[in-house]
Amino acid sequence: MIRPQPLQGFLDALIVTTERYVTDDKARPSLVRIYTALQTPAKISNVAGKRLPVCDKLEEATNPSIFQAPELLRLVEAFLILEPMLCWHKRSGDMLYASANMAEGHANAVIVGPGGVERRNDVRVGVSLLAPYVRYPDHNHPPDESYLVLSDGDFRQGDGDWFEPGIGGTLYNPSNIVHAMRSGNTPLLAFWLLWEGADHAGIPQHLRN
């Protein structure tokens, strides 16, 4: 099975970038499993991509002038080639502490995983976009999660303080930790990677990131 070049190009760029930027040793086991699994392509969706109105904010969030590091710029360029294939959707489920503008001010897309461009159950790779001044709800899930952040914006884990990873920053969410994010006066764009393979057998695959 051969991946479409836009998807393969994005995954190649994502792996190179996360290998360089993710520094938390606790993230390494799941990332290695993800990288290994992705060496074998899975079924490609035949569903056409679909945007939500908030996706108009992608132009601002991916402005080349934002990215000084060459690998980040290459990742964003690869993402923009892939983006027309994505099916963007709104989060469902609990909206604990979400801002009033959350419903129309955000979009998520699964790139690899259930409902993604590549359909598989062991790996989930996706992207989240928030319009300015949107607070995403508190949420948690069994698989641990690594974020690569491509914009300004704040994140929170458990009862800790809000912190800003910065452009090219990363964070690691241990299994089941409550976490959230919020944008400031610019859109927030971030990629997330989760291992949902054998370690999570029997856990529902419908994570609502």
Coordinates of C-alpha atoms in Angstrom, one line a residue, residues 149-156 161-171 182-188:
V149 CA 2.8 23.8 19.0
L150 CA 3.1 26.0 15.9
S151 CA 1.8 29.3 17.3
D152 CA 1.6 31.4 20.4
G153 CA -1.0 30.2 22.9
D154 CA -1.3 28.8 26.5
F155 CA -1.6 25.3 27.8
R156 CA -2.5 23.8 31.2
D161 CA -0.5 27.2 36.0
W162 CA -1.1 28.1 32.3
F163 CA 2.2 28.2 30.3
E164 CA 3.2 29.1 26.8
P165 CA 5.3 26.6 24.9
G166 CA 5.9 29.1 22.1
I167 CA 6.3 28.5 18.4
G168 CA 8.1 25.1 18.0
G169 CA 7.4 24.3 21.6
T170 CA 6.3 20.9 22.8
L171 CA 4.5 19.4 25.7
R182 CA -6.4 28.7 25.0
S183 CA -5.5 31.2 22.3
G184 CA -4.6 34.9 22.8
N185 CA -4.9 37.6 20.2
T186 CA -3.7 35.3 17.4
P187 CA -4.9 31.8 16.2
L188 CA -3.5 28.7 17.9

